[in-house]
């Protein structure tokens, strides 16, 4: 993952998507703010909506797109995947009421539609099929991870666009890492149910008083289980709680959300 320092707002980029050239645009936003104004991009956390929309417009300008090309969902920690059409560009960009309802993943093959996912410790995941020219985004907290939302997104791309899983490039963004993600018994039970008892994703170690859940490895497993090639997956390996100076982290007491997005260029 690379961080741009040349122009504001600062964004981060995945190496595996950058390699695909100018046929797509993608980004992960950061919290870096030279003016001190919050870079929160969520309309759902009580911030002044005018400031949030201004932050989004600023980001869109930085990316060379219109805010009306971005699509936001009302994320609910589920496993639904919405198919987004060109006519839905701009949904949720200016106001919560127009966001795609009750979905944590979106896919499209419409050029010029930037799919966006919000996060602050949950895992933002980007998908690109360079063969069938289709993209996706997913938001995976522990609930989405045990519901295998990355696998659901791959299946949706297969169903809607005829994607072959081994063609799909996947980028797993900054999120809370196993270094910091202590979980309760309910999460351990759910992870065991999803990935089998004794799975390597829930760990006890000497440094933590509670089990820790490795969201990065669990989501990678759910991708490879449906045919994604491991070498096509980039994991940012950046813990949001450890790097709360660059990314919003709910467990570090932040209220805001950062976003990751991807778009097929015309
Ligand atoms: Zn950490």
Coordinates of C-alpha atoms and ligand atoms in Angstrom, one line a residue:
X1 CA 0.0 0.0 0.0
X2 CA 1.3 3.4 -1.0
X3 CA 0.5 6.8 0.5
X4 CA 0.4 9.9 -1.7
X5 CA 1.9 13.0 -0.2
X6 CA 1.7 15.3 -3.2
X7 CA -1.8 16.7 -3.0
X8 CA -4.6 16.9 -0.4
X9 CA -6.6 15.1 0.8
X10 CA -4.1 12.4 1.2
X11 CA -5.1 8.9 -0.1
X12 CA -3.5 5.5 0.0
X13 CA -3.4 3.1 -3.0
X14 CA -3.0 -0.7 -3.4
X15 CA 0.0 -1.9 -5.5
X16 CA -2.0 -4.7 -7.1
X17 CA -4.7 -2.3 -8.4
X18 CA -2.2 0.3 -9.4
X19 CA -0.6 -2.3 -11.6
X20 CA -3.8 -2.5 -13.6
X21 CA -3.2 1.0 -14.9
X22 CA -5.6 3.8 -15.8
X23 CA -8.6 1.6 -16.7
X24 CA -9.7 1.8 -13.1
X25 CA -9.5 4.4 -10.3
X26 CA -9.3 3.3 -6.6
X27 CA -8.3 4.8 -3.3
X28 CA -8.4 4.5 0.5
X29 CA -9.0 7.9 2.3
X30 CA -6.9 8.8 5.3
X31 CA -7.5 11.1 8.3
X32 CA -4.5 13.3 7.5
X33 CA -5.8 16.9 7.7
X34 CA -3.4 19.8 7.4
X35 CA -6.2 22.2 8.3
X36 CA -7.3 20.3 11.4
X37 CA -10.9 19.9 10.0
X38 CA -12.1 16.3 10.5
X39 CA -11.9 14.1 7.4
X40 CA -14.9 12.0 8.5
X41 CA -16.8 10.8 5.4
X42 CA -19.8 9.2 7.2
X43 CA -23.2 11.0 7.4
X44 CA -24.2 8.5 10.1
X45 CA -22.0 9.5 13.1
X46 CA -23.5 12.8 14.1
X47 CA -21.1 15.2 12.4
X48 CA -22.5 18.3 10.5
X49 CA -23.7 16.8 7.2
X50 CA -22.6 19.9 5.3
X51 CA -19.0 19.3 6.5
X52 CA -19.2 15.6 5.6
X53 CA -20.5 16.3 2.1
X54 CA -17.8 19.0 1.7
X55 CA -15.2 16.4 2.7
X56 CA -16.7 14.0 0.1
X57 CA -16.7 16.6 -2.6
X58 CA -13.1 17.5 -1.8
X59 CA -12.1 13.8 -2.0
X60 CA -14.0 13.5 -5.3
X61 CA -12.2 16.5 -6.7
X62 CA -8.8 15.0 -5.6
X63 CA -9.7 11.8 -7.4
X64 CA -10.9 13.6 -10.6
X65 CA -14.5 12.4 -10.3
X66 CA -17.8 14.0 -9.5
X67 CA -19.4 13.4 -6.2
X68 CA -22.5 12.3 -8.1
X69 CA -20.5 9.3 -9.5
X70 CA -20.0 7.9 -5.9
X71 CA -22.4 5.3 -4.5
X72 CA -22.7 4.8 -0.7
X73 CA -24.6 2.1 1.1
X74 CA -26.5 2.0 4.4
X75 CA -24.1 -0.6 5.9
X76 CA -25.7 -3.0 8.4
X77 CA -23.1 -5.7 9.1
X78 CA -24.9 -8.2 6.9
X79 CA -24.0 -10.3 3.9
X80 CA -26.2 -8.8 1.2
X81 CA -24.5 -7.8 -2.1
X82 CA -26.3 -5.2 -4.2
X83 CA -26.0 -4.9 -8.0
X84 CA -25.5 -1.2 -8.9
X85 CA -26.5 0.2 -12.2
X86 CA -25.4 3.4 -13.9
X87 CA -28.7 5.1 -13.0
X88 CA -27.8 4.6 -9.3
X89 CA -24.6 6.8 -9.5
X90 CA -24.7 9.4 -6.7
X91 CA -26.9 7.3 -4.4
X92 CA -26.2 8.2 -0.8
X93 CA -23.5 10.7 -1.8
X94 CA -25.3 13.8 -0.6
X95 CA -27.7 12.3 2.0
X96 CA -28.4 9.2 4.0
X97 CA -31.9 8.7 2.7
X98 CA -30.7 7.9 -0.8
X99 CA -28.0 5.4 0.2
X100 CA -28.4 1.8 -1.1
X101 CA -30.4 0.2 1.7
X102 CA -29.2 -2.6 3.9
X103 CA -26.2 -3.8 2.1
X104 CA -22.5 -4.3 3.0
X105 CA -21.3 -5.1 -0.5
X106 CA -21.9 -3.7 -4.0
X107 CA -20.9 -4.8 -7.5
X108 CA -21.2 -3.2 -10.9
X109 CA -19.9 -3.3 -14.4
X110 CA -21.1 0.2 -15.2
X111 CA -18.1 2.5 -16.1
X112 CA -18.0 5.8 -14.2
X113 CA -19.7 4.5 -11.1
X114 CA -17.5 4.7 -8.0
X115 CA -18.5 2.2 -5.4
X116 CA -17.5 3.3 -1.9
X117 CA -17.4 1.5 1.4
X118 CA -17.1 3.1 4.9
X119 CA -14.9 1.7 7.7
X120 CA -13.3 2.5 11.0
X121 CA -11.7 -0.9 12.1
X122 CA -14.0 -3.0 9.9
X123 CA -12.2 -4.3 6.8
X124 CA -12.8 -2.5 3.5
X125 CA -12.3 -4.8 0.6
X126 CA -12.0 -3.9 -3.2
X127 CA -12.5 -6.2 -6.1
X128 CA -11.6 -5.9 -9.8
X129 CA -12.2 -8.4 -12.6
X130 CA -10.0 -7.1 -15.5
X131 CA -11.3 -9.8 -17.9
X132 CA -15.1 -9.2 -17.5
X133 CA -14.5 -5.5 -16.6
X134 CA -16.4 -5.6 -13.3
X135 CA -15.8 -4.2 -9.8
X136 CA -17.0 -4.6 -6.2
X137 CA -16.6 -3.3 -2.7
X138 CA -17.3 -5.0 0.6
X139 CA -17.3 -4.0 4.3
X140 CA -16.4 -6.8 6.7
X141 CA -16.5 -6.4 10.4
X142 CA -16.6 -9.6 12.5
X143 CA -20.2 -10.3 11.4
X144 CA -19.4 -9.8 7.7
X145 CA -16.3 -11.9 8.1
X146 CA -18.1 -14.9 9.6
X147 CA -20.9 -14.4 7.1
X148 CA -18.1 -14.6 4.4
X149 CA -19.1 -11.5 2.6
X150 CA -16.0 -11.5 0.4
X151 CA -17.0 -14.9 -0.9
X152 CA -20.6 -13.6 -1.4
X153 CA -19.2 -10.7 -3.4
X154 CA -17.2 -13.1 -5.6
X155 CA -20.3 -15.2 -6.1
X156 CA -22.3 -12.1 -7.1
X157 CA -19.6 -11.2 -9.7
X158 CA -19.8 -14.7 -11.0
X159 CA -23.6 -14.6 -11.2
X160 CA -24.0 -11.1 -12.7
X161 CA -21.0 -10.8 -14.9
X162 CA -19.7 -14.3 -15.5
X163 CA -16.5 -13.5 -13.6
X164 CA -14.0 -16.3 -13.1
X165 CA -12.8 -16.1 -9.4
X166 CA -9.2 -16.8 -10.4
X167 CA -9.3 -13.6 -12.6
X168 CA -10.4 -11.3 -9.8
X169 CA -7.9 -9.0 -8.1
X170 CA -8.8 -8.3 -4.4
X171 CA -7.4 -5.7 -2.1
X172 CA -7.9 -5.9 1.7
X173 CA -7.6 -2.5 3.3
X174 CA -6.5 -1.1 6.6
X175 CA -8.6 -2.4 9.5
X176 CA -8.1 -3.5 13.1
X177 CA -5.3 -6.1 13.2
X178 CA -4.9 -9.2 15.2
X179 CA -2.4 -7.2 17.3
X180 CA -5.4 -5.2 18.7
X181 CA -8.7 -7.0 17.9
X182 CA -9.7 -8.6 21.2
X183 CA -13.1 -10.3 20.9
X184 CA -15.7 -11.8 23.2
X185 CA -17.0 -15.4 23.5
X186 CA -19.9 -14.7 21.0
X187 CA -17.4 -13.9 18.3
X188 CA -15.3 -17.0 19.1
X189 CA -18.4 -19.2 18.7
X190 CA -19.4 -17.5 15.5
X191 CA -15.9 -17.8 14.0
X192 CA -15.7 -21.5 15.0
X193 CA -19.1 -22.0 13.3
X194 CA -17.9 -20.3 10.1
X195 CA -14.3 -21.6 9.9
X196 CA -14.4 -24.7 12.0
X197 CA -13.5 -25.4 15.6
X198 CA -9.7 -24.9 16.1
X199 CA -9.5 -22.6 13.1
X200 CA -6.3 -20.5 13.1
X201 CA -8.1 -17.1 12.9
X202 CA -9.1 -16.9 16.6
X203 CA -6.0 -17.0 18.8
X204 CA -5.0 -16.7 22.4
X205 CA -1.6 -15.4 23.1
X206 CA 0.5 -14.1 26.1
X207 CA -0.1 -10.4 25.1
X208 CA -3.9 -10.4 25.3
X209 CA -6.3 -11.2 28.1
X210 CA -9.0 -12.1 25.6
X211 CA -8.9 -14.1 22.3
X212 CA -7.9 -12.0 19.2
X213 CA -9.6 -12.4 15.8
X214 CA -7.4 -12.1 12.7
X215 CA -9.9 -10.6 10.2
X216 CA -7.3 -10.4 7.4
X217 CA -6.5 -14.1 7.4
X218 CA -10.1 -15.1 7.9
X219 CA -11.3 -13.0 4.9
X220 CA -8.4 -14.3 2.8
X221 CA -9.5 -17.8 3.6
X222 CA -13.1 -17.1 2.5
X223 CA -11.8 -15.7 -0.8
X224 CA -9.5 -18.6 -1.5
X225 CA -12.2 -21.1 -0.6
X226 CA -14.2 -19.8 -3.6
X227 CA -11.4 -19.9 -6.0
X228 CA -9.6 -16.6 -5.7
X229 CA -5.8 -17.0 -6.3
X230 CA -3.8 -16.0 -3.2
X231 CA -1.3 -14.1 -5.2
X232 CA -4.1 -11.9 -6.6
X233 CA -4.9 -10.7 -3.1
X234 CA -3.1 -7.8 -1.5
X235 CA -3.5 -7.3 2.3
X236 CA -2.6 -3.7 3.4
X237 CA -1.5 -5.1 6.8
X238 CA -2.1 -1.8 8.4
X239 CA -3.9 -1.9 11.8
X240 CA -6.2 1.1 12.2
X241 CA -5.9 1.1 16.0
X242 CA -2.1 1.1 15.8
X243 CA -2.2 3.7 13.1
X244 CA -5.0 6.0 14.3
X245 CA -3.0 9.0 13.1
X246 CA -3.8 7.9 9.5
X247 CA -7.1 6.0 9.7
X248 CA -10.2 6.3 11.9
X249 CA -10.4 3.6 14.5
X250 CA -13.6 3.1 16.6
X251 CA -11.5 1.1 19.2
X252 CA -9.2 4.1 19.5
X253 CA -12.2 6.3 20.3
X254 CA -12.7 7.9 16.9
X255 CA -16.2 8.7 15.8
X256 CA -15.5 9.2 12.1
X257 CA -15.2 6.8 9.1
X258 CA -12.7 6.6 6.3
X259 CA -13.7 5.2 2.9
X260 CA -12.3 2.9 0.2
X261 CA -13.6 3.1 -3.4
X262 CA -13.1 1.7 -6.9
X263 CA -14.4 2.7 -10.3
X264 CA -14.2 1.5 -13.9
X265 CA -13.1 4.3 -16.1
X266 CA -15.0 4.9 -19.3
Ligands
LIG1 ZN1 -2.9 -3.0 16.2

